[in-house]
mmCIF file of C-alpha atoms in Angstrom:
data_model
loop_
_atom_site.group_PDB
_atom_site.id
_atom_site.type_symbol
_atom_site.label_atom_id
_atom_site.label_comp_id
_atom_site.label_asym_id
_atom_site.label_seq_id
_atom_site.Cartn_x
_atom_site.Cartn_y
_atom_site.Cartn_z
ATOM 1 C CA MET A 1 6.274 79.704 -12.773
ATOM 2 C CA THR A 2 9.930 78.722 -13.398
ATOM 3 C CA ARG A 3 12.574 81.737 -12.872
ATOM 4 C CA ILE A 4 15.642 82.440 -14.496
ATOM 5 C CA ALA A 5 18.731 84.143 -13.168
ATOM 6 C CA ILE A 6 20.636 86.139 -15.597
ATOM 7 C CA ASP A 7 24.251 87.277 -15.057
ATOM 8 C CA ALA A 8 23.499 90.848 -16.859
ATOM 9 C CA MET A 9 26.948 92.086 -16.585
ATOM 10 C CA GLY A 10 28.812 89.164 -18.402
ATOM 11 C CA GLY A 11 29.523 89.191 -21.826
ATOM 12 C CA ASP A 12 31.122 91.387 -24.595
ATOM 13 C CA HIS A 13 27.499 93.436 -25.217
ATOM 14 C CA ALA A 14 26.384 93.393 -21.452
ATOM 15 C CA PRO A 15 24.226 94.916 -20.148
ATOM 16 C CA HIS A 16 22.485 96.220 -23.252
ATOM 17 C CA GLU A 17 22.174 92.784 -24.827
ATOM 18 C CA ILE A 18 21.844 91.007 -22.243
ATOM 19 C CA VAL A 19 19.123 92.543 -20.238
ATOM 20 C CA ALA A 20 17.322 92.514 -23.873
ATOM 21 C CA GLY A 21 17.578 89.260 -24.412
ATOM 22 C CA ALA A 22 16.618 88.277 -21.055
ATOM 23 C CA VAL A 23 13.028 90.090 -21.227
ATOM 24 C CA TRP A 24 12.438 89.031 -24.242
ATOM 25 C CA GLY A 25 13.188 85.004 -23.342
ATOM 26 C CA ALA A 26 10.503 86.134 -20.384
ATOM 27 C CA GLN A 27 8.155 87.484 -22.257
ATOM 28 C CA GLU A 28 8.155 84.167 -25.451
ATOM 29 C CA TYR A 29 8.598 81.407 -23.336
ATOM 30 C CA GLY A 30 6.494 82.696 -19.875
ATOM 31 C CA VAL A 31 9.071 82.519 -17.257
ATOM 32 C CA ALA A 32 10.363 84.913 -14.494
ATOM 33 C CA ILE A 33 13.747 86.022 -15.000
ATOM 34 C CA GLU A 34 16.025 87.471 -12.090
ATOM 35 C CA LEU A 35 18.534 90.304 -13.202
ATOM 36 C CA VAL A 36 21.573 90.342 -11.610
ATOM 37 C CA GLY A 37 24.022 93.141 -12.431
ATOM 38 C CA LYS A 38 24.387 96.756 -11.396
ATOM 39 C CA GLN A 39 20.918 98.087 -10.314
ATOM 40 C CA ASP A 40 21.484 101.196 -12.086
ATOM 41 C CA ARG A 41 22.596 99.927 -14.830
ATOM 42 C CA ILE A 42 19.865 97.718 -15.546
ATOM 43 C CA GLU A 43 17.362 99.568 -14.964
ATOM 44 C CA GLN A 44 18.521 102.098 -17.415
ATOM 45 C CA GLU A 45 18.467 99.323 -19.874
ATOM 46 C CA LEU A 46 14.512 98.570 -18.702
ATOM 47 C CA ASP A 47 13.448 102.013 -19.274
ATOM 48 C CA LYS A 48 14.865 101.858 -22.764
ATOM 49 C CA ILE A 49 13.135 98.856 -23.232
ATOM 50 C CA ALA A 50 9.833 99.919 -22.142
ATOM 51 C CA GLN A 51 9.750 103.168 -24.546
ATOM 52 C CA ASP A 52 11.959 101.700 -27.919
ATOM 53 C CA GLY A 53 11.210 98.098 -27.401
ATOM 54 C CA ILE A 54 14.241 95.603 -28.557
ATOM 55 C CA TYR A 55 15.647 95.767 -31.844
ATOM 56 C CA SER A 56 17.560 92.557 -33.302
ATOM 57 C CA ASP A 57 18.367 90.817 -36.536
ATOM 58 C CA CYS A 58 16.664 87.326 -34.820
ATOM 59 C CA GLY A 59 20.019 85.668 -35.695
ATOM 60 C CA THR A 60 19.843 86.395 -40.055
ATOM 61 C CA GLY A 61 22.294 89.180 -40.060
ATOM 62 C CA GLY A 62 19.946 91.271 -42.092
ATOM 63 C CA LYS A 63 18.328 94.401 -41.233
ATOM 64 C CA PRO A 64 16.963 94.518 -37.408
ATOM 65 C CA LYS A 65 13.597 94.362 -36.591
ATOM 66 C CA ARG A 66 11.421 95.920 -33.489
ATOM 67 C CA ILE A 67 10.150 93.642 -30.517
ATOM 68 C CA LYS A 68 7.609 95.294 -28.499
ATOM 69 C CA ILE A 69 8.178 94.442 -24.911
ATOM 70 C CA ASP A 70 5.342 94.897 -22.720
ATOM 71 C CA LEU A 71 7.462 95.144 -19.091
ATOM 72 C CA ASN A 72 4.532 95.513 -17.154
ATOM 73 C CA LYS A 73 3.196 91.731 -17.742
ATOM 74 C CA LEU A 74 6.485 89.972 -17.117
ATOM 75 C CA ASP A 75 7.928 88.998 -13.492
ATOM 76 C CA ILE A 76 11.298 90.895 -13.219
ATOM 77 C CA LYS A 77 13.198 90.613 -10.519
ATOM 78 C CA ILE A 78 16.545 92.471 -9.804
ATOM 79 C CA THR A 79 19.224 91.675 -7.667
ATOM 80 C CA HIS A 80 22.226 94.505 -7.066
ATOM 81 C CA ALA A 81 25.967 93.355 -7.699
ATOM 82 C CA SER A 82 28.124 95.516 -6.867
ATOM 83 C CA GLU A 83 31.300 93.623 -8.683
ATOM 84 C CA VAL A 84 31.751 91.690 -11.928
ATOM 85 C CA ILE A 85 33.963 89.064 -13.024
ATOM 86 C CA GLU A 86 36.215 90.345 -16.010
ATOM 87 C CA MET A 87 37.229 87.673 -18.943
ATOM 88 C CA GLY A 88 41.130 87.987 -18.151
ATOM 89 C CA GLU A 89 40.617 87.024 -14.141
ATOM 90 C CA ALA A 90 41.795 83.586 -12.871
ATOM 91 C CA PRO A 91 38.266 82.507 -11.983
ATOM 92 C CA GLY A 92 39.127 80.242 -8.979
ATOM 93 C CA GLN A 93 40.580 83.468 -7.317
ATOM 94 C CA ALA A 94 38.268 86.334 -8.597
ATOM 95 C CA ILE A 95 35.154 84.399 -7.702
ATOM 96 C CA ARG A 96 36.683 84.115 -3.960
ATOM 97 C CA LYS A 97 38.193 88.014 -3.972
ATOM 98 C CA LYS A 98 34.510 88.982 -5.669
ATOM 99 C CA LYS A 99 32.167 87.554 -3.664
ATOM 100 C CA LYS A 100 29.225 89.809 -4.840
ATOM 101 C CA SER A 101 30.012 89.805 -8.286
ATOM 102 C CA SER A 102 27.223 89.396 -10.874
ATOM 103 C CA ILE A 103 28.109 85.464 -11.771
ATOM 104 C CA VAL A 104 28.453 84.589 -8.293
ATOM 105 C CA LEU A 105 25.138 86.029 -7.219
ATOM 106 C CA ALA A 106 23.481 84.615 -10.116
ATOM 107 C CA VAL A 107 24.717 80.965 -8.992
ATOM 108 C CA ASP A 108 23.880 81.512 -5.745
ATOM 109 C CA ALA A 109 20.600 82.678 -6.682
ATOM 110 C CA VAL A 110 19.999 79.318 -7.756
ATOM 111 C CA ALA A 111 21.538 77.313 -4.724
ATOM 112 C CA LYS A 112 19.105 79.539 -1.953
ATOM 113 C CA GLY A 113 16.336 78.868 -4.656
ATOM 114 C CA SER A 114 14.787 81.681 -5.538
ATOM 115 C CA SER A 115 15.891 81.042 -9.129
ATOM 116 C CA ASP A 116 15.544 77.547 -10.840
ATOM 117 C CA ALA A 117 18.716 77.981 -13.355
ATOM 118 C CA VAL A 118 21.653 80.688 -14.340
ATOM 119 C CA VAL A 119 22.175 82.105 -17.730
ATOM 120 C CA ALA A 120 25.737 83.558 -17.817
ATOM 121 C CA ALA A 121 27.635 84.961 -20.810
ATOM 122 C CA GLY A 122 30.738 86.302 -19.546
ATOM 123 C CA SER A 123 33.945 84.411 -18.103
ATOM 124 C CA THR A 124 33.163 80.347 -18.629
ATOM 125 C CA GLY A 125 35.675 79.557 -16.416
ATOM 126 C CA ALA A 126 34.007 82.353 -13.490
ATOM 127 C CA ALA A 127 30.873 80.590 -14.829
ATOM 128 C CA MET A 128 31.938 76.898 -13.941
ATOM 129 C CA ALA A 129 33.424 77.788 -11.107
ATOM 130 C CA SER A 130 31.016 79.545 -9.303
ATOM 131 C CA SER A 131 28.572 76.725 -10.440
ATOM 132 C CA LEU A 132 30.757 74.066 -9.158
ATOM 133 C CA PHE A 133 31.473 75.524 -5.498
ATOM 134 C CA GLY A 134 27.965 77.255 -5.217
ATOM 135 C CA LEU A 135 25.512 74.301 -6.579
ATOM 136 C CA GLY A 136 28.051 71.287 -5.703
ATOM 137 C CA ARG A 137 28.611 68.223 -7.817
ATOM 138 C CA LEU A 138 25.990 65.417 -8.693
ATOM 139 C CA THR A 139 26.662 62.272 -6.776
ATOM 140 C CA GLY A 140 29.023 60.210 -8.691
ATOM 141 C CA ILE A 141 30.181 63.328 -10.989
ATOM 142 C CA ASP A 142 34.155 63.627 -10.714
ATOM 143 C CA ARG A 143 34.146 67.169 -12.729
ATOM 144 C CA PRO A 144 31.019 69.235 -14.661
ATOM 145 C CA ALA A 145 31.104 69.119 -18.228
ATOM 146 C CA ILE A 146 29.604 71.609 -20.913
ATOM 147 C CA ALA A 147 27.325 69.736 -23.695
ATOM 148 C CA VAL A 148 27.494 71.522 -26.591
ATOM 149 C CA THR A 149 24.516 70.882 -29.045
ATOM 150 C CA LEU A 150 25.622 71.128 -32.638
ATOM 151 C CA PRO A 151 23.576 70.888 -36.027
ATOM 152 C CA THR A 152 23.612 68.065 -38.430
ATOM 153 C CA MET A 153 22.380 67.404 -41.834
ATOM 154 C CA LYS A 154 19.834 65.188 -40.170
ATOM 155 C CA LYS A 155 19.559 66.206 -36.660
ATOM 156 C CA PRO A 156 21.635 67.865 -33.317
ATOM 157 C CA ILE A 157 23.924 65.851 -31.778
ATOM 158 C CA VAL A 158 25.672 66.844 -28.592
ATOM 159 C CA LEU A 159 29.742 67.452 -28.082
ATOM 160 C CA ILE A 160 31.070 66.971 -24.274
ATOM 161 C CA ASP A 161 33.259 68.111 -23.023
ATOM 162 C CA GLY A 162 33.192 71.619 -24.725
ATOM 163 C CA GLY A 163 35.635 73.264 -22.772
ATOM 164 C CA ALA A 164 35.390 72.847 -18.947
ATOM 165 C CA ASN A 165 38.151 70.293 -18.282
ATOM 166 C CA SER A 166 41.605 69.934 -20.021
ATOM 167 C CA ASN A 167 42.977 67.143 -18.201
ATOM 168 C CA CYS A 168 40.726 63.999 -17.956
ATOM 169 C CA THR A 169 40.849 60.843 -16.970
ATOM 170 C CA PRO A 170 38.959 58.083 -18.906
ATOM 171 C CA GLU A 171 36.405 57.558 -15.751
ATOM 172 C CA MET A 172 35.449 61.201 -16.264
ATOM 173 C CA LEU A 173 35.204 60.417 -19.988
ATOM 174 C CA PHE A 174 32.850 57.686 -19.078
ATOM 175 C CA GLN A 175 30.621 60.007 -17.130
ATOM 176 C CA PHE A 176 30.578 62.718 -19.870
ATOM 177 C CA ALA A 177 29.323 59.944 -21.888
ATOM 178 C CA VAL A 178 26.583 59.301 -19.296
ATOM 179 C CA MET A 179 26.023 63.241 -19.064
ATOM 180 C CA GLY A 180 25.569 63.311 -22.348
ATOM 181 C CA VAL A 181 23.219 60.519 -23.852
ATOM 182 C CA THR A 182 20.940 61.535 -20.804
ATOM 183 C CA PHE A 183 20.885 65.134 -22.322
ATOM 184 C CA SER A 184 20.507 63.985 -25.727
ATOM 185 C CA LYS A 185 17.639 61.416 -24.529
ATOM 186 C CA ASN A 186 15.693 63.849 -22.510
ATOM 187 C CA VAL A 187 16.442 67.229 -23.950
ATOM 188 C CA LEU A 188 17.004 66.661 -27.574
ATOM 189 C CA GLY A 189 14.429 63.489 -27.759
ATOM 190 C CA ILE A 190 17.011 61.362 -29.132
ATOM 191 C CA GLU A 191 16.306 57.687 -28.392
ATOM 192 C CA ASN A 192 18.722 55.457 -27.432
ATOM 193 C CA PRO A 193 21.578 57.924 -28.067
ATOM 194 C CA ARG A 194 25.073 56.574 -29.895
ATOM 195 C CA VAL A 195 28.000 57.768 -28.670
ATOM 196 C CA GLY A 196 31.615 57.666 -30.029
ATOM 197 C CA VAL A 197 34.975 59.059 -29.175
ATOM 198 C CA LEU A 198 36.633 61.761 -30.989
ATOM 199 C CA ASN A 199 39.944 60.218 -32.188
ATOM 200 C CA ILE A 200 42.691 60.293 -34.748
ATOM 201 C CA GLY A 201 41.052 56.931 -36.026
ATOM 202 C CA GLU A 202 38.413 54.306 -35.946
ATOM 203 C CA GLU A 203 40.430 51.264 -34.596
ATOM 204 C CA ALA A 204 40.401 50.639 -30.872
ATOM 205 C CA GLY A 205 43.788 51.042 -30.877
ATOM 206 C CA LYS A 206 44.340 54.262 -32.546
ATOM 207 C CA GLY A 207 44.884 57.407 -30.343
ATOM 208 C CA ASN A 208 46.522 58.574 -26.822
ATOM 209 C CA GLU A 209 46.419 56.784 -23.817
ATOM 210 C CA LEU A 210 43.192 58.196 -22.876
ATOM 211 C CA ALA A 211 41.710 57.691 -26.192
ATOM 212 C CA GLN A 212 42.212 54.195 -25.623
ATOM 213 C CA ALA A 213 41.474 53.126 -22.181
ATOM 214 C CA THR A 214 37.968 55.624 -22.605
ATOM 215 C CA TYR A 215 37.224 53.255 -25.946
ATOM 216 C CA LYS A 216 37.863 49.914 -23.339
ATOM 217 C CA LEU A 217 35.694 51.647 -20.387
ATOM 218 C CA LEU A 218 32.564 52.422 -22.612
ATOM 219 C CA ASP A 219 32.806 48.988 -24.695
ATOM 220 C CA GLU A 220 32.708 47.043 -21.316
ATOM 221 C CA HIS A 221 29.307 48.850 -20.860
ATOM 222 C CA HIS A 222 28.127 48.623 -23.687
ATOM 223 C CA GLU A 223 24.917 47.226 -22.230
ATOM 224 C CA LYS A 224 23.886 50.557 -20.755
ATOM 225 C CA ILE A 225 25.850 52.931 -23.279
ATOM 226 C CA ASN A 226 24.889 52.435 -26.778
ATOM 227 C CA PHE A 227 28.914 52.636 -27.757
ATOM 228 C CA VAL A 228 29.547 52.741 -31.709
ATOM 229 C CA GLY A 229 33.355 53.191 -31.209
ATOM 230 C CA ASN A 230 35.905 56.074 -32.077
ATOM 231 C CA ILE A 231 34.936 58.571 -34.790
ATOM 232 C CA GLU A 232 36.781 61.357 -36.500
ATOM 233 C CA GLY A 233 36.886 64.817 -36.844
ATOM 234 C CA LYS A 234 35.457 64.691 -40.353
ATOM 235 C CA GLU A 235 32.279 62.777 -39.280
ATOM 236 C CA ILE A 236 31.236 64.634 -36.502
ATOM 237 C CA PHE A 237 28.617 66.371 -38.655
ATOM 238 C CA LEU A 238 27.840 63.351 -40.544
ATOM 239 C CA SER A 239 25.284 61.774 -37.862
ATOM 240 C CA VAL A 240 27.146 58.330 -37.260
ATOM 241 C CA CYS A 241 26.575 59.238 -33.690
ATOM 242 C CA ASP A 242 24.458 61.319 -31.276
ATOM 243 C CA VAL A 243 27.004 61.863 -28.783
ATOM 244 C CA VAL A 244 30.487 63.063 -29.044
ATOM 245 C CA VAL A 245 33.037 62.374 -25.981
ATOM 246 C CA CYS A 246 36.046 64.450 -25.717
ATOM 247 C CA ASP A 247 38.174 66.146 -23.532
ATOM 248 C CA GLY A 248 37.520 69.733 -22.954
ATOM 249 C CA PHE A 249 41.112 70.692 -24.695
ATOM 250 C CA VAL A 250 40.294 68.658 -27.701
ATOM 251 C CA GLY A 251 36.245 69.795 -27.733
ATOM 252 C CA ASN A 252 36.826 73.529 -27.408
ATOM 253 C CA VAL A 253 39.441 73.308 -30.358
ATOM 254 C CA ALA A 254 37.102 71.425 -32.693
ATOM 255 C CA LEU A 255 34.451 73.595 -31.434
ATOM 256 C CA LYS A 256 36.565 77.005 -32.390
ATOM 257 C CA ILE A 257 37.852 75.609 -35.850
ATOM 258 C CA THR A 258 33.978 74.319 -36.686
ATOM 259 C CA GLU A 259 32.991 77.912 -36.382
ATOM 260 C CA GLY A 260 35.943 79.765 -37.805
ATOM 261 C CA THR A 261 35.365 77.606 -41.043
ATOM 262 C CA SER A 262 31.786 77.798 -41.014
ATOM 263 C CA SER A 263 32.282 81.548 -40.797
ATOM 264 C CA MET A 264 35.072 81.604 -43.347
ATOM 265 C CA LEU A 265 32.916 79.899 -46.283
ATOM 266 C CA PHE A 266 30.215 82.076 -45.660
ATOM 267 C CA ARG A 267 32.071 85.053 -46.613
ATOM 268 C CA MET A 268 33.718 83.605 -49.059
ATOM 269 C CA ILE A 269 30.322 82.520 -51.009
ATOM 270 C CA LYS A 270 29.021 86.123 -50.187
ATOM 271 C CA SER A 271 32.131 87.463 -51.813
ATOM 272 C CA GLU A 272 31.393 85.118 -54.797
ATOM 273 C CA PHE A 273 28.047 86.453 -55.038
ATOM 274 C CA LYS A 274 28.925 90.285 -55.559
ATOM 275 C CA SER A 275 31.697 89.564 -57.815
ATOM 276 C CA ASP A 276 30.174 90.283 -61.040
ATOM 277 C CA LEU A 277 26.967 90.518 -62.616
ATOM 278 C CA VAL A 278 26.240 86.855 -62.772
ATOM 279 C CA GLY A 279 27.381 86.292 -59.415
ATOM 280 C CA LYS A 280 24.871 89.070 -57.924
ATOM 281 C CA ILE A 281 21.688 87.538 -59.955
ATOM 282 C CA ILE A 282 22.887 84.638 -58.607
ATOM 283 C CA GLY A 283 23.503 85.648 -54.972
ATOM 284 C CA LEU A 284 19.689 87.216 -55.275
ATOM 285 C CA LEU A 285 18.288 84.073 -55.974
ATOM 286 C CA ALA A 286 19.969 82.213 -53.720
ATOM 287 C CA LYS A 287 19.404 84.596 -50.941
ATOM 288 C CA PRO A 288 16.855 82.677 -49.190
ATOM 289 C CA PHE A 289 18.063 79.395 -48.925
ATOM 290 C CA MET A 290 21.331 81.359 -47.889
ATOM 291 C CA LYS A 291 18.963 82.950 -44.939
ATOM 292 C CA ARG A 292 17.852 79.021 -44.057
ATOM 293 C CA ILE A 293 21.360 77.667 -44.033
ATOM 294 C CA GLY A 294 22.803 80.444 -41.884
ATOM 295 C CA LYS A 295 19.838 80.265 -39.120
ATOM 296 C CA LYS A 296 20.439 76.084 -39.154
ATOM 297 C CA ILE A 297 24.310 76.587 -38.482
ATOM 298 C CA ASN A 298 24.225 80.155 -36.090
ATOM 299 C CA TYR A 299 25.126 79.469 -32.434
ATOM 300 C CA GLU A 300 22.631 81.934 -31.612
ATOM 301 C CA GLU A 301 19.936 79.458 -32.640
ATOM 302 C CA PHE A 302 20.777 77.417 -29.981
ATOM 303 C CA GLY A 303 21.487 79.763 -27.115
ATOM 304 C CA GLY A 304 24.126 78.177 -24.785
ATOM 305 C CA ALA A 305 25.397 75.103 -23.655
ATOM 306 C CA LEU A 306 24.463 73.394 -20.708
ATOM 307 C CA LEU A 307 27.208 72.875 -17.996
ATOM 308 C CA LEU A 308 26.222 69.034 -16.935
ATOM 309 C CA GLY A 309 27.123 67.651 -13.223
ATOM 310 C CA VAL A 310 26.507 70.355 -11.068
ATOM 311 C CA LYS A 311 23.243 70.378 -8.779
ATOM 312 C CA GLY A 312 21.288 72.561 -10.548
ATOM 313 C CA ILE A 313 21.075 74.475 -14.136
ATOM 314 C CA THR A 314 24.063 76.877 -15.548
ATOM 315 C CA VAL A 315 23.694 77.881 -19.394
ATOM 316 C CA ILE A 316 26.799 79.098 -20.403
ATOM 317 C CA SER A 317 26.418 81.277 -23.958
ATOM 318 C CA HIS A 318 28.885 82.312 -26.051
ATOM 319 C CA GLY A 319 30.891 86.146 -25.168
ATOM 320 C CA ARG A 320 29.649 87.610 -28.087
ATOM 321 C CA SER A 321 26.073 86.971 -27.674
ATOM 322 C CA LYS A 322 23.242 89.789 -28.460
ATOM 323 C CA ALA A 323 19.461 89.698 -27.793
ATOM 324 C CA TYR A 324 18.926 86.443 -29.665
ATOM 325 C CA ALA A 325 20.975 84.082 -28.576
ATOM 326 C CA ILE A 326 20.609 85.092 -24.574
ATOM 327 C CA LYS A 327 16.301 85.179 -25.308
ATOM 328 C CA ASN A 328 17.240 81.388 -26.371
ATOM 329 C CA ALA A 329 19.599 80.414 -23.810
ATOM 330 C CA VAL A 330 16.425 81.420 -21.652
ATOM 331 C CA ARG A 331 14.559 78.540 -23.753
ATOM 332 C CA VAL A 332 17.266 76.337 -23.268
ATOM 333 C CA ALA A 333 17.253 76.664 -19.273
ATOM 334 C CA LYS A 334 13.376 76.438 -18.995
ATOM 335 C CA GLU A 335 13.921 73.145 -20.941
ATOM 336 C CA ALA A 336 16.566 71.948 -18.916
ATOM 337 C CA VAL A 337 14.554 72.854 -15.517
ATOM 338 C CA GLU A 338 11.325 71.097 -16.888
ATOM 339 C CA THR A 339 12.831 67.841 -18.250
ATOM 340 C CA GLY A 340 14.750 67.259 -14.885
ATOM 341 C CA VAL A 341 17.746 66.673 -16.803
ATOM 342 C CA ASN A 342 20.175 66.567 -13.347
ATOM 343 C CA GLU A 343 17.948 64.103 -11.613
ATOM 344 C CA LYS A 344 18.168 61.726 -14.539
ATOM 345 C CA ILE A 345 21.821 61.710 -14.608
ATOM 346 C CA SER A 346 21.805 61.045 -10.645
ATOM 347 C CA ARG A 347 19.189 58.480 -11.527
ATOM 348 C CA PHE A 348 21.460 56.741 -13.903
ATOM 349 C CA ASN A 349 24.734 56.908 -11.435
ATOM 350 C CA GLU A 350 22.662 55.167 -8.553
ATOM 351 C CA GLU A 351 21.450 52.495 -10.943
ATOM 352 C CA GLN A 352 25.041 51.371 -11.920
#
């Protein structure tokens, strides 16, 4: 049985929502879990769940419903961690100073083989640094990258890097493309994924030196990478490609703008539905449609993003993740383990 290590102390709503999402995921997806964090607090949360179950809006934003959890049927292991790395701490220094922190021990569980993957909703930098130093890099990969799954009108796409590397070389972006293609094909089921470089224009000569050199490098390897050229920000959600390649600075800015814009539009629409009697009537009729749209674009549905390029599975969840998002992150981790995405990335590099 696949076992997932969970950093129970990471995230804005830890440990309550993290523990709840972990056991929910264990029950729904048939995996074992290793909860890593302060043992007394984890046990308190498990006692509450045993008595009351879990209450979640399931990503709808509506009234929470109760999910019954039978802990007696679940394989749950607790690993005590006396320290926690906070969001404001420098990742490199923190993992060296706090060797008994929850994220370091969660990654260590994967390194030692007691778990098959790790899910973390705390500091992205700490999760990446712990994974890089604790698990090591795959052969042929200079730096790991975050592969973020995004919804479109037709099928999900992958944006890589989502924020792990601000300063990149063309060779690194080429490696991101390789990892993104492997993920898209083996986890999302996209045949022959199309790769585009996020740029300020479609022409080969557009953009900075990094974008231009990356375009040239991918074009030279078009027989192995289905490269479709540059894409602009407005085309990310139009399904013109399946893998969007960029450095982590650009990728993270694009993600945060997307998240903020979608949130603003939903608030504006809801406000208009409440503005007058006609709006209220239309809003009532549109409510089921709005719920379906909200579910498709809600980050909680995707659970988390895979850190590709390390010798193990690390899923990085949003810092605001609640139980529903963590439950889905467990699913992402399980799928990554079962599809062997890391092995396939290594195989691709060996064939170069």
